[in-house]
Short mmCIF file of C-alpha atoms in Angstrom, two decimals:
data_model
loop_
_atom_site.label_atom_id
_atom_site.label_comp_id
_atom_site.label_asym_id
_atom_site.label_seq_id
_atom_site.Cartn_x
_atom_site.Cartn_y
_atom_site.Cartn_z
CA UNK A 1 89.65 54.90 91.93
CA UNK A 2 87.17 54.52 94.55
CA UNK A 3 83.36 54.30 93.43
CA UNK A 4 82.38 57.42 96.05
CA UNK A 5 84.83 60.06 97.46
CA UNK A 6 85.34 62.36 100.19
CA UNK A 7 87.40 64.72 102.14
CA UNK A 8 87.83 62.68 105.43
CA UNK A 9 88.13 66.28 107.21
CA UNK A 10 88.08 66.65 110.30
CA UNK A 11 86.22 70.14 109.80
CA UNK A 12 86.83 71.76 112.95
CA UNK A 13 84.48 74.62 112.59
CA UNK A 14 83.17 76.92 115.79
CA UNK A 15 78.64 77.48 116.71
CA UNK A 16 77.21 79.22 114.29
CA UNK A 17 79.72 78.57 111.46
CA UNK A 18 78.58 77.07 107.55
CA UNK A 19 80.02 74.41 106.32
CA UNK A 20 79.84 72.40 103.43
CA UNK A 21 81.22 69.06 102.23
CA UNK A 22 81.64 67.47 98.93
CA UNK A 23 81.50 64.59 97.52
CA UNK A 24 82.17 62.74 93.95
CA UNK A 25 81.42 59.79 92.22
CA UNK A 26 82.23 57.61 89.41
CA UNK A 27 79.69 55.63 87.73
CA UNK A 28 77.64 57.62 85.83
CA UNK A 29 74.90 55.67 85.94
CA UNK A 30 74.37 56.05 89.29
CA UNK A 31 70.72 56.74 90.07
CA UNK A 32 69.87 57.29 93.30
CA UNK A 33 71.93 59.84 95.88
CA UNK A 34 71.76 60.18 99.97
CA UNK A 35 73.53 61.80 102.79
CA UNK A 36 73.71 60.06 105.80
CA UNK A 37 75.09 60.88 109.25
CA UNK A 38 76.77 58.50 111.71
CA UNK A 39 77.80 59.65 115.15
CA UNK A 40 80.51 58.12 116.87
CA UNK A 41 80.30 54.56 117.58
CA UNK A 42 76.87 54.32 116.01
CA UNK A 43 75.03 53.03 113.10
CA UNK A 44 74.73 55.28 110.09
CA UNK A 45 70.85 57.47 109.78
CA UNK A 46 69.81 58.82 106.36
CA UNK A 47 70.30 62.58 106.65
CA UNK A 48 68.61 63.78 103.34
CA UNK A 49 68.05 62.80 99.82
CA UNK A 50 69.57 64.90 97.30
CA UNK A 51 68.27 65.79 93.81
CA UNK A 52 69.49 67.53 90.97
CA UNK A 53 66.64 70.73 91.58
CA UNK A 54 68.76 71.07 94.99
CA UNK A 55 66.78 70.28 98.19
CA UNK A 56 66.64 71.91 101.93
CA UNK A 57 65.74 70.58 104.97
CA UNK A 58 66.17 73.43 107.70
CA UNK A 59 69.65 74.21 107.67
CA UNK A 60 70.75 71.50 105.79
CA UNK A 61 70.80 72.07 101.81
CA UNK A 62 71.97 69.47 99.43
CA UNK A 63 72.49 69.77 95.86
CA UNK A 64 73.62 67.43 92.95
CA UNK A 65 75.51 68.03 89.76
CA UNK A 66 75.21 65.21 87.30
CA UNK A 67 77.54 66.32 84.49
CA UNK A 68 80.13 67.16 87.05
CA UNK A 69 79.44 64.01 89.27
CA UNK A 70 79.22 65.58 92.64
CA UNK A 71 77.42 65.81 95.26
CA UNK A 72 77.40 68.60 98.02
CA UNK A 73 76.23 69.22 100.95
CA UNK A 74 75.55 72.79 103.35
CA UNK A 75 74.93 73.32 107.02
CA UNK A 76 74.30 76.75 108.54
CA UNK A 77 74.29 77.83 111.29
CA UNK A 78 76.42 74.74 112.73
CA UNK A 79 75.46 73.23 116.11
CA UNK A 80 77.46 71.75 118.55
CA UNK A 81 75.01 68.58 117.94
CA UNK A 82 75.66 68.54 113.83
CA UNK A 83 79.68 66.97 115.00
CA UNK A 84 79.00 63.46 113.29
CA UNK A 85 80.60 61.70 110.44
CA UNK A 86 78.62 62.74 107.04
CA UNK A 87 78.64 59.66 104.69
CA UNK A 88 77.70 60.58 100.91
CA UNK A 89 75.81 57.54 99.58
CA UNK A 90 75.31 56.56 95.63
CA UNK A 91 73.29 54.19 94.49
CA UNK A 92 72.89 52.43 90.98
CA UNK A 93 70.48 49.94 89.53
CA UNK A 94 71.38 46.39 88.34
CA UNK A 95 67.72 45.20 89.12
CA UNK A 96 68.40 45.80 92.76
CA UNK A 97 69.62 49.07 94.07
CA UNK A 98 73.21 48.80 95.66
CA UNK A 99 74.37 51.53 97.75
CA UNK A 100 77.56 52.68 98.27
CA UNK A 101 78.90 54.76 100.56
CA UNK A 102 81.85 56.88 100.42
CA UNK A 103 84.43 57.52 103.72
CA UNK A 104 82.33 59.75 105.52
CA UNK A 105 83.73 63.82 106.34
CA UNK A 106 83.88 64.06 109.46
CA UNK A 107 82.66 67.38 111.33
CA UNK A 108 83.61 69.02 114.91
CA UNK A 109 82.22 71.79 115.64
CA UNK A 110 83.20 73.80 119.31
CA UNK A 111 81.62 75.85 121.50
CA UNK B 1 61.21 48.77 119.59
CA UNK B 2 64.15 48.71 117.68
CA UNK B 3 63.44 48.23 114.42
CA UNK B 4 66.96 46.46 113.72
CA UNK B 5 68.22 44.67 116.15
CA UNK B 6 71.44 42.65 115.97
CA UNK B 7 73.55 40.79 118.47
CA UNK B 8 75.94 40.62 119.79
CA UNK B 9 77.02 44.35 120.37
CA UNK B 10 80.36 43.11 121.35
CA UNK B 11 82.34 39.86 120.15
CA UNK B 12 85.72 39.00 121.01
CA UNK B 13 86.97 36.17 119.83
CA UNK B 14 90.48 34.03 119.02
CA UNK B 15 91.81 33.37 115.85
CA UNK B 16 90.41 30.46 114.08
CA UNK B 17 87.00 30.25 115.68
CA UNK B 18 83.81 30.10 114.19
CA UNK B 19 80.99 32.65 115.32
CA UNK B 20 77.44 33.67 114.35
CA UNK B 21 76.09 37.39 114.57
CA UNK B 22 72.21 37.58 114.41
CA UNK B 23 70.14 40.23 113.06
CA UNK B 24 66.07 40.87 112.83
CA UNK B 25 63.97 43.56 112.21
CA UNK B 26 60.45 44.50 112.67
CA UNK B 27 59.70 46.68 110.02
CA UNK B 28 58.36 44.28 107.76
CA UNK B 29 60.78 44.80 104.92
CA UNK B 30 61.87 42.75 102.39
CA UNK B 31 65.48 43.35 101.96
CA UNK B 32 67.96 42.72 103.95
CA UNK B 33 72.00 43.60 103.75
CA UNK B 34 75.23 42.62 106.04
CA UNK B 35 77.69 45.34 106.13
CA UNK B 36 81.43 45.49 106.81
CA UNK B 37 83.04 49.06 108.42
CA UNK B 38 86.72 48.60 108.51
CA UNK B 39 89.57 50.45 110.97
CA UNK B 40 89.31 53.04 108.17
CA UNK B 41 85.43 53.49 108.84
CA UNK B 42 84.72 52.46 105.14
CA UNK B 43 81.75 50.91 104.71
CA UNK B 44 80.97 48.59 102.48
CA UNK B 45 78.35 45.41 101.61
CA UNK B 46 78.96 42.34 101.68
CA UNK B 47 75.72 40.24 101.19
CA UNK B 48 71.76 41.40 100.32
CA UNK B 49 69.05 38.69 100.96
CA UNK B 50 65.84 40.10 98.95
CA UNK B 51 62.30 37.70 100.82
CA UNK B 52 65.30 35.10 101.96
CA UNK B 53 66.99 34.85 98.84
CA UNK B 54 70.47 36.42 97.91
CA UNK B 55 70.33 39.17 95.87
CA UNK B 56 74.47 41.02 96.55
CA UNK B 57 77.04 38.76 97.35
CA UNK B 58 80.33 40.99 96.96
CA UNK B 59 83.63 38.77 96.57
CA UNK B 60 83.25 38.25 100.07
CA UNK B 61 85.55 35.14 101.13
CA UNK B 62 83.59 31.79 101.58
CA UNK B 63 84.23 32.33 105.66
CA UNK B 64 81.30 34.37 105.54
CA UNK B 65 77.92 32.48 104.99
CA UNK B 66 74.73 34.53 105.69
CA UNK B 67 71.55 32.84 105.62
CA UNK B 68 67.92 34.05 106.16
CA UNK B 69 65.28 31.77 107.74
CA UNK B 70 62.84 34.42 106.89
CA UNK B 71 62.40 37.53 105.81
CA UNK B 72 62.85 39.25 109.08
CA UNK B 73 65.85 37.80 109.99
CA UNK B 74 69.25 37.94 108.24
CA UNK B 75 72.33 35.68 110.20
CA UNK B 76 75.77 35.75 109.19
CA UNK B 77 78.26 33.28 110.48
CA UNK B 78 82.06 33.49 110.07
CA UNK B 79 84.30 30.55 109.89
CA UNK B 80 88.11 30.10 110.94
CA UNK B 81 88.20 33.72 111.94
CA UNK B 82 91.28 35.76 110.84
CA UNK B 83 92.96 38.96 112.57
CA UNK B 84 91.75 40.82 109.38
CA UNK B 85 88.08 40.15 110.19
CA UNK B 86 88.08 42.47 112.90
CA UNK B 87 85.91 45.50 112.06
CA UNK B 88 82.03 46.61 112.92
CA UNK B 89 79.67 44.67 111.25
CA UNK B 90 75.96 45.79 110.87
CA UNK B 91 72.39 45.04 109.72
CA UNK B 92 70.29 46.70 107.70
CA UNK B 93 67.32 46.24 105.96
CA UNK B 94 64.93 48.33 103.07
CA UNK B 95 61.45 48.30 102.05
CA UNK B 96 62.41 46.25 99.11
CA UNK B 97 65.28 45.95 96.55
CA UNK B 98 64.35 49.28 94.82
CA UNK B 99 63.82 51.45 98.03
CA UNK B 100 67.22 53.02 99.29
CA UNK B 101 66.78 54.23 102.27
CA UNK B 102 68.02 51.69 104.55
CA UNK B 103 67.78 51.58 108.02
CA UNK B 104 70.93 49.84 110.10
CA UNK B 105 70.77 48.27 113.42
CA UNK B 106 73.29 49.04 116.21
CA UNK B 107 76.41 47.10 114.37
CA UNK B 108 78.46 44.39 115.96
CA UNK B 109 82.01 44.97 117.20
CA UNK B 110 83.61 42.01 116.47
CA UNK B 111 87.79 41.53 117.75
CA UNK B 112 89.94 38.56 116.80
CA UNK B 113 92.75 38.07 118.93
#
């Protein structure tokens, strides 16, 4: 079973749609957990953070569920610009932090 | 400025040769990390140098030899390359061993023919 995974999509979703992605893990002592985005043919960029209280960063909202070991993340109002890869990221301690990523969902959204 | 710079962008390259991709950064962090994104766009670590000295080292075959002169820089060099090695290889580096948010340079495109 892989450590991190995800729907590989594609999401084809038109402007203005929402659209939201999940994304499990399987250590549970994972500590640490991250969205990043990588467009195509480019490195990945952290997106957001995500904690268990939820967090929101315009129309991005990510939320975490520990006992259920997911992770989730929400975009509103989709913009032709948000069509990217979204790679859900978990990270657990052994002295060093180790990330891990999981396959990335990839998103299209159309005029 | 980029912050991580690697290079080459682009490496293509026969079966059985040996090649070195370079990476610095300028952000004065301490941690640096080689990763491996296969056909299948899975990415995934292969070695962490933490102030020059390996921290990750994930049962990547003995081909692959990174090695840090310094903190700012973090080389990897492939021997006898092998068909499978093809994939996108990039940099990345962290405040320090704790911090996760890591910051990737432009990756390295590397074909073996």
């Amino acid at each position: 079973r892989k450590e991190v995974e995800q729907d590989p999509g594609p999401f084809n979703v038109p402007e203005g749609a929402t659209v939201a992605f999940n994304c499990t893990y399987s250590n549970s002592a994972s500590q640490s957990f991250f969205w990043y985005r990588q467009d195509c043919r480019k490195e990945p960029k952290l997106l957001m953070s995500v904690y268990s209280s939820g967090n929101e960063d315009g129309r991005f909202t990510a939320q975490l569920n520990r006992a259920s070991q997911y992770i989730s993340l929400l975009i509103r109002d989709s913009k032709l610009s948000d069509s990217a890869t979204y790679l859900c990221v978990v990270t657990f301690s052994r002295g060093f932090q180790k990330l891990v990523f999981g396959t990335g969902t990839r998103l299209l959204v159309s005029p | 400025d980029t912050a991580v710079s690697q290079t080459p962008k682009y490496l293509v390259t026969q079966m059985g040769n040996d090649k070195s991709i370079k990476c610095e950064q300028n952000l004065g962090h301490d941690t640096m990390y080689w990763y491996k994104q296969d056909s299948k766009k899975f990415l995934k670590i292969m070695f962490s140098y933490n102030n020059k000295e390996l921290i990750i080292n994930e049962t990547v075959p003995n081909r692959f030899s990174p090695k840090s002169p310094d903190k700012a820089h973090l080389n990897l060099h492939i021997n006898s390359l092998e068909l499978g090695d093809s994939a996108v290889y990039f940099c990345a580096s962290s405040q320090d061993a704790r911090d996760t948010e890591a910051f990737f340079g432009q990756g390295t495109r590397l074909t073996v023919v």
